[in-house]
mmCIF file of C-alpha atoms and ligand atoms in Angstrom:
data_model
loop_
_atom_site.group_PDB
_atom_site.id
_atom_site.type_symbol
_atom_site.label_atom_id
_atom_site.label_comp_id
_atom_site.label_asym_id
_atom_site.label_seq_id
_atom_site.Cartn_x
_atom_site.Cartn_y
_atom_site.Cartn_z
ATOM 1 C CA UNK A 98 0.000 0.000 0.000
ATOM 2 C CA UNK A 99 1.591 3.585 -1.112
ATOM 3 C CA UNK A 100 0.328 6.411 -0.243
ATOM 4 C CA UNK A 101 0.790 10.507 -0.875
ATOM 5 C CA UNK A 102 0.443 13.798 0.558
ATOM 6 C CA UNK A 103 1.512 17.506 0.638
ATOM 7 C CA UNK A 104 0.917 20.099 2.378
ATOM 8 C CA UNK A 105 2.388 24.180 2.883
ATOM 9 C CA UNK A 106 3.791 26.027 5.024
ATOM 10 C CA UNK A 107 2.254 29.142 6.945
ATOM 11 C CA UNK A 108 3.663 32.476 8.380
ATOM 12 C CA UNK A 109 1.874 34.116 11.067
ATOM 13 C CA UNK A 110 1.091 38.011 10.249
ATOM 14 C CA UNK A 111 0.495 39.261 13.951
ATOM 15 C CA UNK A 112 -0.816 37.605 17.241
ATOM 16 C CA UNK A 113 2.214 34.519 17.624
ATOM 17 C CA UNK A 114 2.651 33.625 21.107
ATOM 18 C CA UNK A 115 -0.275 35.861 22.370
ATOM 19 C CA UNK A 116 -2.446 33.295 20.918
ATOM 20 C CA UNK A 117 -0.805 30.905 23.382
ATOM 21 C CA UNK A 118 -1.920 32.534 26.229
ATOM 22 C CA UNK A 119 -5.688 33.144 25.611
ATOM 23 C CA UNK A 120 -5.336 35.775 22.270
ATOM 24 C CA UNK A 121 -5.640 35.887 18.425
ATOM 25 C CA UNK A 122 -3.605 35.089 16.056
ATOM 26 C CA UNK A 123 -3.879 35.938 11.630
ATOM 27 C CA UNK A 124 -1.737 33.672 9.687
ATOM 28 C CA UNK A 125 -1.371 32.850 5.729
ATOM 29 C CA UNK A 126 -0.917 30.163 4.029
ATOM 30 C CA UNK A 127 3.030 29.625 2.038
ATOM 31 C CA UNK A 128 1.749 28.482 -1.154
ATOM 32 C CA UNK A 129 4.974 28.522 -3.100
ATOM 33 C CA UNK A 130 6.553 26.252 -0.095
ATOM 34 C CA UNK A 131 5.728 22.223 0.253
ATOM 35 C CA UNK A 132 6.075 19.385 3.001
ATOM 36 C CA UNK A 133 5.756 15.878 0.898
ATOM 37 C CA UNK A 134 4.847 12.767 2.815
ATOM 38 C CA UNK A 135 5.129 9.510 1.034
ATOM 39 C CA UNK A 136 3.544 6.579 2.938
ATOM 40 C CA UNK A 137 4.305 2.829 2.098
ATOM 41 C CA UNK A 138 2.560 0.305 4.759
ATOM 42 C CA UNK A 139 1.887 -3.169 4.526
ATOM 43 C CA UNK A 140 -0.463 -4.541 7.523
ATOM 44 C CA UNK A 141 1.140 -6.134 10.114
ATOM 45 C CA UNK A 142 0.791 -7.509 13.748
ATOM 46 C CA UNK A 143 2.265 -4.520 15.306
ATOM 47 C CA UNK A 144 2.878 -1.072 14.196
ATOM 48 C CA UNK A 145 6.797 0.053 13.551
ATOM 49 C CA UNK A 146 8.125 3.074 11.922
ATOM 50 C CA UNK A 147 10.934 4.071 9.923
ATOM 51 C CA UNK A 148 12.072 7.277 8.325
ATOM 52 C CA UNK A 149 13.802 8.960 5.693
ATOM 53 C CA UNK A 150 13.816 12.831 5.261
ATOM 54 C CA UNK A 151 14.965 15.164 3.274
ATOM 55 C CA UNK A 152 14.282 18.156 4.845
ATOM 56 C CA UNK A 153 15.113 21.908 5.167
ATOM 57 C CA UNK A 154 16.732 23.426 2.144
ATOM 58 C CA UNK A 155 18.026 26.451 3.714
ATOM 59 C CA UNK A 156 20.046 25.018 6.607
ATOM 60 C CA UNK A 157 21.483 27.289 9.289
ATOM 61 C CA UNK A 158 23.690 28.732 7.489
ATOM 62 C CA UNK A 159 25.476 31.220 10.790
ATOM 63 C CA UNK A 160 24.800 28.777 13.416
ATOM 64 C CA UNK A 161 21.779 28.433 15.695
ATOM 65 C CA UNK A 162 19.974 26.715 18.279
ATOM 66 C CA UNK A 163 18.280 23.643 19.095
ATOM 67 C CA UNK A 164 15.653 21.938 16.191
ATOM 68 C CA UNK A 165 18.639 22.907 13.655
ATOM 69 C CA UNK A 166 18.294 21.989 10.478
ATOM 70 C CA UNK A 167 18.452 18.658 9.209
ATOM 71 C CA UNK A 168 20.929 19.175 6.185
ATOM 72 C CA UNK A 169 19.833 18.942 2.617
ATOM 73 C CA UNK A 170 20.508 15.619 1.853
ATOM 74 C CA UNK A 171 18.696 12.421 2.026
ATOM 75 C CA UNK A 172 19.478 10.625 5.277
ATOM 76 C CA UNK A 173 19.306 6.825 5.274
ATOM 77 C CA UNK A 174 16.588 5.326 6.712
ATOM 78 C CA UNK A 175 16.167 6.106 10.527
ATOM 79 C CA UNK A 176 13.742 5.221 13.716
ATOM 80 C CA UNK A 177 12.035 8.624 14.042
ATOM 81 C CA UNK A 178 13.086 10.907 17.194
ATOM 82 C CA UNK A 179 10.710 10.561 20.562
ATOM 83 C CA UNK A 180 8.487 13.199 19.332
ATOM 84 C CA UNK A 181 7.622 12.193 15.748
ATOM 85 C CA UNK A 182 7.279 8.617 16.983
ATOM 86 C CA UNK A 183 4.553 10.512 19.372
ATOM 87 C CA UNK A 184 2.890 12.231 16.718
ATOM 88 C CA UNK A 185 2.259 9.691 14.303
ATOM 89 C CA UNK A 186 1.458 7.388 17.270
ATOM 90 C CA UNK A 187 -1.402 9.730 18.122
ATOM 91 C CA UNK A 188 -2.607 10.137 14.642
ATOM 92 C CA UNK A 189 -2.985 6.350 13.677
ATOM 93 C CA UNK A 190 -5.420 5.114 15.694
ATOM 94 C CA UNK A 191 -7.119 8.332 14.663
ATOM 95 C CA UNK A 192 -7.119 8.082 11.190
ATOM 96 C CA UNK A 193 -6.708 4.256 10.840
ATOM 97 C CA UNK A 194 -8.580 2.955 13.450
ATOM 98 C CA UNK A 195 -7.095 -0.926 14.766
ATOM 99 C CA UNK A 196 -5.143 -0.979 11.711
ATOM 100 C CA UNK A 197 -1.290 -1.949 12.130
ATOM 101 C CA UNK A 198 1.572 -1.346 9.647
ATOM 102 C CA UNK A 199 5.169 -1.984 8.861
ATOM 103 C CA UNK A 200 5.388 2.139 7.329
ATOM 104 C CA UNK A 201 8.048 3.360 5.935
ATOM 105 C CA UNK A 202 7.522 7.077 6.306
ATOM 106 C CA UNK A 203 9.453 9.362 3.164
ATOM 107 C CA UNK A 204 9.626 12.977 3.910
ATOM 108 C CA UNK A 205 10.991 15.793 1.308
ATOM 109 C CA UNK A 206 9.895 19.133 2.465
ATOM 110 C CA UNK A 207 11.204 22.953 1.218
ATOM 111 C CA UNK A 208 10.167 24.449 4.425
ATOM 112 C CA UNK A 209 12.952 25.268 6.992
ATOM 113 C CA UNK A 210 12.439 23.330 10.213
ATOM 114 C CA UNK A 211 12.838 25.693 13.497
ATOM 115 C CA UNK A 212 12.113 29.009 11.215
ATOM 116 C CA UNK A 213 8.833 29.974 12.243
ATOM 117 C CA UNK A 214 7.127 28.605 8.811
ATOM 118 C CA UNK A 215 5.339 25.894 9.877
ATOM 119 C CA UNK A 216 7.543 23.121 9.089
ATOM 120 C CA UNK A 217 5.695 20.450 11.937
ATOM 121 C CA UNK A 218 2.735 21.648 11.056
ATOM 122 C CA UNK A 219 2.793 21.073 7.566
ATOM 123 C CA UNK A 220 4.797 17.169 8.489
ATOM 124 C CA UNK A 221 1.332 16.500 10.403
ATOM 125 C CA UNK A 222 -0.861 17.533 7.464
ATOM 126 C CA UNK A 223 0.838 15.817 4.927
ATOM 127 C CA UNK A 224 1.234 12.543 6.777
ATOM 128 C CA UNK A 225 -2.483 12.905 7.951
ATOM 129 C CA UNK A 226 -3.201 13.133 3.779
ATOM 130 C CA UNK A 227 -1.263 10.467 3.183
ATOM 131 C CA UNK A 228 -2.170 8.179 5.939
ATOM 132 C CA UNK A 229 -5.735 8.656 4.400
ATOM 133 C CA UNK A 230 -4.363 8.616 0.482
ATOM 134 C CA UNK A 231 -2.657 5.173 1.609
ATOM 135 C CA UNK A 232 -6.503 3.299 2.927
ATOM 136 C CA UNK A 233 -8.094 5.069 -0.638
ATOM 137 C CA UNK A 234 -10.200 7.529 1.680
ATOM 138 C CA UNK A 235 -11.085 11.288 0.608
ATOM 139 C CA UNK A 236 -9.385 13.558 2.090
ATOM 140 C CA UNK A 237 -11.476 15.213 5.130
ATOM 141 C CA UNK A 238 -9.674 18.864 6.020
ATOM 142 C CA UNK A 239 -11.404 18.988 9.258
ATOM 143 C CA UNK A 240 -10.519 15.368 10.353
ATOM 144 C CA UNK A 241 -6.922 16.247 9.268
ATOM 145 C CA UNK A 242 -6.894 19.592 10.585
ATOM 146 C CA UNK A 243 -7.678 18.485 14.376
ATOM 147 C CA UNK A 244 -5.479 15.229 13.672
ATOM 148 C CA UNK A 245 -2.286 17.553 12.928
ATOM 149 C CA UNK A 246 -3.785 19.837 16.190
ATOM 150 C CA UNK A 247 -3.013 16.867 18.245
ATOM 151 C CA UNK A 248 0.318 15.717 16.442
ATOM 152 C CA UNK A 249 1.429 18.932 17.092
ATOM 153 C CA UNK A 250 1.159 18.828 20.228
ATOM 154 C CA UNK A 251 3.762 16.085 20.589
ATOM 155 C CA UNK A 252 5.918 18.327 18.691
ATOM 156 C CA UNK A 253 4.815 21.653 20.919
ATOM 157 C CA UNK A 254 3.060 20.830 24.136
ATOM 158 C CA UNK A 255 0.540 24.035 23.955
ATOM 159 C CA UNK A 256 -0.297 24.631 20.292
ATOM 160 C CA UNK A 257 -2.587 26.783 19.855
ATOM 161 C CA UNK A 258 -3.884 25.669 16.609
ATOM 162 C CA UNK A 259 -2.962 28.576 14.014
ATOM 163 C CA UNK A 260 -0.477 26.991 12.080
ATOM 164 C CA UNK A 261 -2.411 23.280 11.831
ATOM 165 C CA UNK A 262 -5.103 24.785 10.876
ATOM 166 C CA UNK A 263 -3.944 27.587 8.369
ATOM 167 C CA UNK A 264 -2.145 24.760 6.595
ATOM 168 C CA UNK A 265 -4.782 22.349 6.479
ATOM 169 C CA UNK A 266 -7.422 24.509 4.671
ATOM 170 C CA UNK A 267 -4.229 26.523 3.084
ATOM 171 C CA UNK A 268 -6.651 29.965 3.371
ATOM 172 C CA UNK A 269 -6.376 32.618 5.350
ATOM 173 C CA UNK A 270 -7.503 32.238 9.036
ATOM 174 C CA UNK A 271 -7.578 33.453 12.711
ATOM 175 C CA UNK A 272 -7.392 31.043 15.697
ATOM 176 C CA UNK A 273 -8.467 32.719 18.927
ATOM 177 C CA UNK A 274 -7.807 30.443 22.220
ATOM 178 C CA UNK A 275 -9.717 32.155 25.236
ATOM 179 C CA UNK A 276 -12.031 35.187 25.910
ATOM 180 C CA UNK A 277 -10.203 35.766 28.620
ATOM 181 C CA UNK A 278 -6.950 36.022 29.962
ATOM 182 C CA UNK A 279 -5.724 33.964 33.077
ATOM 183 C CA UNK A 280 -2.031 32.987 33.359
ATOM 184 C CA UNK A 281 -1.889 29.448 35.017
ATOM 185 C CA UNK A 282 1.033 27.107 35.358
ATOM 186 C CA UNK A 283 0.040 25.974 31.548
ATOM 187 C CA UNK A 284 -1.235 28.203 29.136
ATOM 188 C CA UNK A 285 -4.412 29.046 28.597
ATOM 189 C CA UNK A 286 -6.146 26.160 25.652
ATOM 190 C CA UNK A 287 -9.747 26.500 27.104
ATOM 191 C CA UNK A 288 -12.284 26.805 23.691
ATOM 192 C CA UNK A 289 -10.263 28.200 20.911
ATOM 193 C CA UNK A 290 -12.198 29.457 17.845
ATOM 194 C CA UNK A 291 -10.829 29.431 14.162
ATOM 195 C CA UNK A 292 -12.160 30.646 11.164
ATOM 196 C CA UNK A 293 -11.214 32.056 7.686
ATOM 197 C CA UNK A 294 -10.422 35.536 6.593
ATOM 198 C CA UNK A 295 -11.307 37.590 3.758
ATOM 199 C CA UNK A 296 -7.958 38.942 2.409
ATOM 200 C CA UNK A 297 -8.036 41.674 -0.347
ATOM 201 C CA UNK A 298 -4.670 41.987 -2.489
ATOM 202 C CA UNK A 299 -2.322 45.149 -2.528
ATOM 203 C CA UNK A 300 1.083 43.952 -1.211
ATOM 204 C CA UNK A 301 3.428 40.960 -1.315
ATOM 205 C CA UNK A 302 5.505 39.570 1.425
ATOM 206 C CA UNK A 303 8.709 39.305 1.758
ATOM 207 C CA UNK A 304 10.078 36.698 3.876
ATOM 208 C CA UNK A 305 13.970 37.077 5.477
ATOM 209 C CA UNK A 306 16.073 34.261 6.506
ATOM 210 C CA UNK A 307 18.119 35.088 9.552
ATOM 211 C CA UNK A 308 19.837 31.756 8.855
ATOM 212 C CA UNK A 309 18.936 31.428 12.923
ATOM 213 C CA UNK A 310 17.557 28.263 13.926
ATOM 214 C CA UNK A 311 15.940 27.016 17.136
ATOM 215 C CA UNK A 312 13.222 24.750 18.286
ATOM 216 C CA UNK A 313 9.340 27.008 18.767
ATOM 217 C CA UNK A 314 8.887 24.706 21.757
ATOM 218 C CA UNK A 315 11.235 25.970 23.758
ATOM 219 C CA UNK A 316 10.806 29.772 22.592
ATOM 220 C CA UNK A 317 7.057 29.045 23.962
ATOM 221 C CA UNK A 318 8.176 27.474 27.365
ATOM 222 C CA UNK A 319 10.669 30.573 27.563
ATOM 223 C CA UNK A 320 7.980 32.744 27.169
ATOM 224 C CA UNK A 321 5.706 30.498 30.090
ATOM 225 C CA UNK A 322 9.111 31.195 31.965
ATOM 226 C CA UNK A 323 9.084 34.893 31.945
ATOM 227 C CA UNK A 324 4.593 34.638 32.817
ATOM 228 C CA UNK A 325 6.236 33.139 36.510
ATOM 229 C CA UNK A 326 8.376 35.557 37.050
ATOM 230 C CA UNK A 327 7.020 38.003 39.433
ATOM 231 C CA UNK A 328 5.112 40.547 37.769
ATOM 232 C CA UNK A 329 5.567 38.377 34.727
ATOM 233 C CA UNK A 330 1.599 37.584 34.291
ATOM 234 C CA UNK A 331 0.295 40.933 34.572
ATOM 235 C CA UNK A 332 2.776 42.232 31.842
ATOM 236 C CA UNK A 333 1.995 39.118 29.459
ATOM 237 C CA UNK A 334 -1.721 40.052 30.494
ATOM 238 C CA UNK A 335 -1.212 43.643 29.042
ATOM 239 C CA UNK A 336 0.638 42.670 26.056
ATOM 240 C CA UNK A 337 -1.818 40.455 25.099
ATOM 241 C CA UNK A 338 -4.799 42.585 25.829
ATOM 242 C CA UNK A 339 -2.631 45.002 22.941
ATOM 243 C CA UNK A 340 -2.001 42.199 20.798
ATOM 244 C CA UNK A 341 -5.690 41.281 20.739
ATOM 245 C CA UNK A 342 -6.653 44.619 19.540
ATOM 246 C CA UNK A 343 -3.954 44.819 16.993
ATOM 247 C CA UNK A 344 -5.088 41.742 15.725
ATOM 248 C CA UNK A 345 -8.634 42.978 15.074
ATOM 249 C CA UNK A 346 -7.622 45.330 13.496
ATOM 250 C CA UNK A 347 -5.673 43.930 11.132
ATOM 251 C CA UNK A 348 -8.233 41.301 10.285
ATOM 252 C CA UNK A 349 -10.369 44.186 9.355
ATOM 253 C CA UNK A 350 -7.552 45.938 7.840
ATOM 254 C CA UNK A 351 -6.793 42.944 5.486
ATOM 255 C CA UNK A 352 -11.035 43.005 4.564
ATOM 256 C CA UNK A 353 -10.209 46.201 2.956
ATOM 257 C CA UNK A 354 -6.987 45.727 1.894
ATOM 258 C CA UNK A 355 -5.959 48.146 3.596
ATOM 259 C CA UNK A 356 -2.370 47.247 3.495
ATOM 260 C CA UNK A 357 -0.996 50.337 4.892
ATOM 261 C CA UNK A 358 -3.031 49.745 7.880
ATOM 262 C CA UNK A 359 -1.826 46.219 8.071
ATOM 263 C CA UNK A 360 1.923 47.563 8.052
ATOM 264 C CA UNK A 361 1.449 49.216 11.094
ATOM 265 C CA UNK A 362 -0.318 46.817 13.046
ATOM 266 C CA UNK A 363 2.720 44.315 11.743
ATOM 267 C CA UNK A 364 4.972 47.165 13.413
ATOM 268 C CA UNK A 365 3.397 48.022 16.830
ATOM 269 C CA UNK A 366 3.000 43.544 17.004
ATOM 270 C CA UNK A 367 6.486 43.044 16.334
ATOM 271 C CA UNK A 368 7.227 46.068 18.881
ATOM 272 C CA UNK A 369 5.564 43.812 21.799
ATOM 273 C CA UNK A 370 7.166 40.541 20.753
ATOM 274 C CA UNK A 371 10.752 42.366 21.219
ATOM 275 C CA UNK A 372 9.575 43.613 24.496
ATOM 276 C CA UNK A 373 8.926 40.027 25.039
ATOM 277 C CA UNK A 374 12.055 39.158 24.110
ATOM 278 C CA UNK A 375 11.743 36.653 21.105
ATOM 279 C CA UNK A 376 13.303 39.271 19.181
ATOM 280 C CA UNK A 377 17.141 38.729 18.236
ATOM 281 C CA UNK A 378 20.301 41.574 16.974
ATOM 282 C CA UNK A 379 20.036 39.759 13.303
ATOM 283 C CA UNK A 380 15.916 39.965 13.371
ATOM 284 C CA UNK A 381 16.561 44.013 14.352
ATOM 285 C CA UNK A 382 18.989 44.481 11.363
ATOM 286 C CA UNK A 383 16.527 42.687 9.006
ATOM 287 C CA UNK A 384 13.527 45.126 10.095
ATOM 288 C CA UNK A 385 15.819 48.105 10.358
ATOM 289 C CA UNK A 386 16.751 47.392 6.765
ATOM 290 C CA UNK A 387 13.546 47.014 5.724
ATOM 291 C CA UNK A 388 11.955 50.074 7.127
ATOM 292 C CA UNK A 389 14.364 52.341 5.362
ATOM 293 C CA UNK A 390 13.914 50.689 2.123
ATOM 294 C CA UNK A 391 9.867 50.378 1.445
ATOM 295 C CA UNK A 392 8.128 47.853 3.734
ATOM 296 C CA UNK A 393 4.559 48.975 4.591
ATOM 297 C CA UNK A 394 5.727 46.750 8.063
ATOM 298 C CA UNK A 395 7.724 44.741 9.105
ATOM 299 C CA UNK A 396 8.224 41.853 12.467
ATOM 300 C CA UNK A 397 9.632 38.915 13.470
ATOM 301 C CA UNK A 398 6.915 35.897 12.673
ATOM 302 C CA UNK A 399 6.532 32.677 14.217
ATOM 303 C CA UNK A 400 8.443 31.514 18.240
ATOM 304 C CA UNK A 401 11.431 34.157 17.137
ATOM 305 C CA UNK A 402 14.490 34.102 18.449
ATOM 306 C CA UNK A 403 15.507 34.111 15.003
ATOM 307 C CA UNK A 404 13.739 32.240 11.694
ATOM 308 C CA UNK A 405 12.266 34.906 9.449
ATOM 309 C CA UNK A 406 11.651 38.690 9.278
ATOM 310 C CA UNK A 407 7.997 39.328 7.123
ATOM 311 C CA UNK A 408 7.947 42.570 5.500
ATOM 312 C CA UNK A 409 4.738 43.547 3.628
ATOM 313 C CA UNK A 410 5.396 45.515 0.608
ATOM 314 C CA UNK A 411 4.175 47.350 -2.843
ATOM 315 C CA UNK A 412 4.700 45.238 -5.218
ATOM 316 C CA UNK A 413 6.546 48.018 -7.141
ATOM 317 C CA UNK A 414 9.137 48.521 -4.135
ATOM 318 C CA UNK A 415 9.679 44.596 -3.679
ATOM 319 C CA UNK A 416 12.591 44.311 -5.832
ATOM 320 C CA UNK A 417 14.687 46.860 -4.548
ATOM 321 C CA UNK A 418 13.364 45.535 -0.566
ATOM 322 C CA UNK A 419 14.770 42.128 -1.595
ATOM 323 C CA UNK A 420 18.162 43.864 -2.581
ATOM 324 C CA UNK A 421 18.346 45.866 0.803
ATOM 325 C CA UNK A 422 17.045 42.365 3.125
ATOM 326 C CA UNK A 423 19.961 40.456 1.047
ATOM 327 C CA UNK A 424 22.682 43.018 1.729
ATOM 328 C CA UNK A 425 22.231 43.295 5.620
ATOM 329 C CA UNK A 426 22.336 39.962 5.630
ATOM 330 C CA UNK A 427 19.588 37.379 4.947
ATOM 331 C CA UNK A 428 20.717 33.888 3.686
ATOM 332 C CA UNK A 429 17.330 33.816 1.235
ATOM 333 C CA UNK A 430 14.429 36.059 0.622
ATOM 334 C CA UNK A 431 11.254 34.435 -0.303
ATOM 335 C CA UNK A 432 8.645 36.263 -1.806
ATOM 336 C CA UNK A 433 4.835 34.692 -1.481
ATOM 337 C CA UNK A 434 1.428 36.777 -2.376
ATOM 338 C CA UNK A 435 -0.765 36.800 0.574
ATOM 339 C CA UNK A 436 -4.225 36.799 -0.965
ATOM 340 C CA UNK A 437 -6.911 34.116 -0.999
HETATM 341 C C1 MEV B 254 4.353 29.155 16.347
HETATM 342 O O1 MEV B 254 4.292 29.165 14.926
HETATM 343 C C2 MEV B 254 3.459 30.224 16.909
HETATM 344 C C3 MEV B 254 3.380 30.285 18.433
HETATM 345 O O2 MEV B 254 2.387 31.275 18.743
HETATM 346 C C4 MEV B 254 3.003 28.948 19.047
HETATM 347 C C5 MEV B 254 1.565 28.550 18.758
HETATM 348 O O3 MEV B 254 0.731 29.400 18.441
HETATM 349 O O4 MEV B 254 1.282 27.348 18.894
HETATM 350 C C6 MEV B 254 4.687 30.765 19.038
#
């Protein structure tokens, strides 16, 4: 039995780790970028797993933190790490009921791991696709979206949901986890809404590569970290009480395509997430660079502590934008169109 699937990656336009802790987040779909997942299972008496990847094309190029990259390469055949074992332990049963298989899991994917683009994400959606693809069932984007939800959280521990979801229907969407605020010991997961968004044309993006790498787990539990400390919770409370607004507005902003609007709500977000410290010196460069040559905004997207910089732009200033990001020093500047 053989079995495909693909899926994108996403990048998150204002609201990451806010969303975490009770806010909202906006993210888009990465149409141009791909995660493929080719299954081959036969049945057998019990489940076992083995791997080969060929993932993340831009590897960390200056160094970097944990979740690095995996190379370019193909890498023989491998027994998954702890985590991916996890994930595709909890989607099975899930999506294939008692059945057991000898799977051979094949994984070629152009999105960066630990870069803020949604490279588990997009693994859990394209092995949910081909997990179905493999038993000759339909496709089902809701089944798969809450499948990858709860793969990711092997890979994450408190997902909130924005990037498995904005990948599985590959549209624009908001995820919202609580109406209100309350810093616990965990984050707050209680009822989160999604839905799509109406997004009218009038910019690209432009997305920098730091060449930084680390893993968006830890970036999260840093951030759960500084919610302890004491004072911690009522600051995260007031940054995220901003962040909400800012990401209202910016849904409404992107209704009209109001792009210049949406620049400065990507500005006064990314403003809160240094403050929060998921900002790093290279990230700063990129914006600063950007700012003085043409973005409408610009921010750190995704955990931070390095990955990308997204700048919106004109599309009549996004050459010369590339030029500038390049020369202070991104490793690769991709350039995606952020409509429906
Ligand atoms: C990761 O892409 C975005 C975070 O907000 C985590 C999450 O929402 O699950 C940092």
């Amino acid at each position: 039995m053989k079995g495909n699937g693909s899926a994108c990656g996403k990048v998150i336009l204002v609201g990451e780790h806010f969303v975490v802790w009770g806010g909202t987040a906006i993210a888009l779909p990465l149409r141009k970028t791909h995660t493929r997942v080719t299954l081959r299972g036969n049945p057998a008496s019990r489940t076992r797993i083995a791997m080969s990847a060929a993932l993340d094309p831009f590897p960390s190029a200056r160094g970097g933190g944990a979740g690095g990259a995996g190379g370019g390469g193909i890498s023989p055949a491998r027994t998954p790490d702890v985590r991916l074992r996890k994930a595709i332990g909890l989607a099975l049963p899930v999506l294939a009921g008692q059945g057991r298989f000898e799977l051979q899991v094949e994984t070629r994917s152009d999105i960066p791991q630990g870069a803020g683009l949604g490279s588990s994400a997009a693994f859990s959606v394209a092995f949910c696709r081909a997990l179905l693809d493999m038993q000759g069932r339909d496709c089902d984007d809701d089944l798969v979206a809450q499948t990858a939800l709860s793969m990711e959280e092997a890979f994450h521990r408190f997902p909130s949901g924005i990037d498995s979801t904005t990948i599985a229907f590959e549209t624009p969407c908001y995820v919202k986890t609580g109406s209100e605020f309350v810093v616990k010991t965990a984050p707050a997961q209680q009822g989160p809404r999604a839905g799509f968004l109406d997004v009218l044309p009038g910019a690209v993006l432009l997305l920098a590569d730091s060449g930084e790498r680390r893993s968006s787990r830890a970036v999260v539990q840093r951030v759960a970290r500084f919610a302890r400390q004491p004072k911690g919770d009522r600051i995260l409370a007031k940054f995220t009480g901003v962040a909400e607004s800012i990401a209202l507005q910016t849904a409404s902003a992107l209704r009209k395509g109001d792009w210049e609007y949406v620049g400065l709500m990507m500005n006064e977000n990314h403003l809160l997430l240094n403050a929060l410290g998921v900002s790093t010196e290279r990230l700063e460069t990129l914006r600063n660079a950007a700012l003085r040559h043409g973005a409408l905004g610009a921010k750190l997207t995704g955990a931070g502590l390095g990955g990308f910089l997204l700048a919106a732009a004109r599309p009549d200033a996004a050459a010369r934008l590339r030029r500038a990001l390049l020369a202070s020093g991104a490793t690769t500047v991709l350039v995606e169109d952020p409509g429906n």
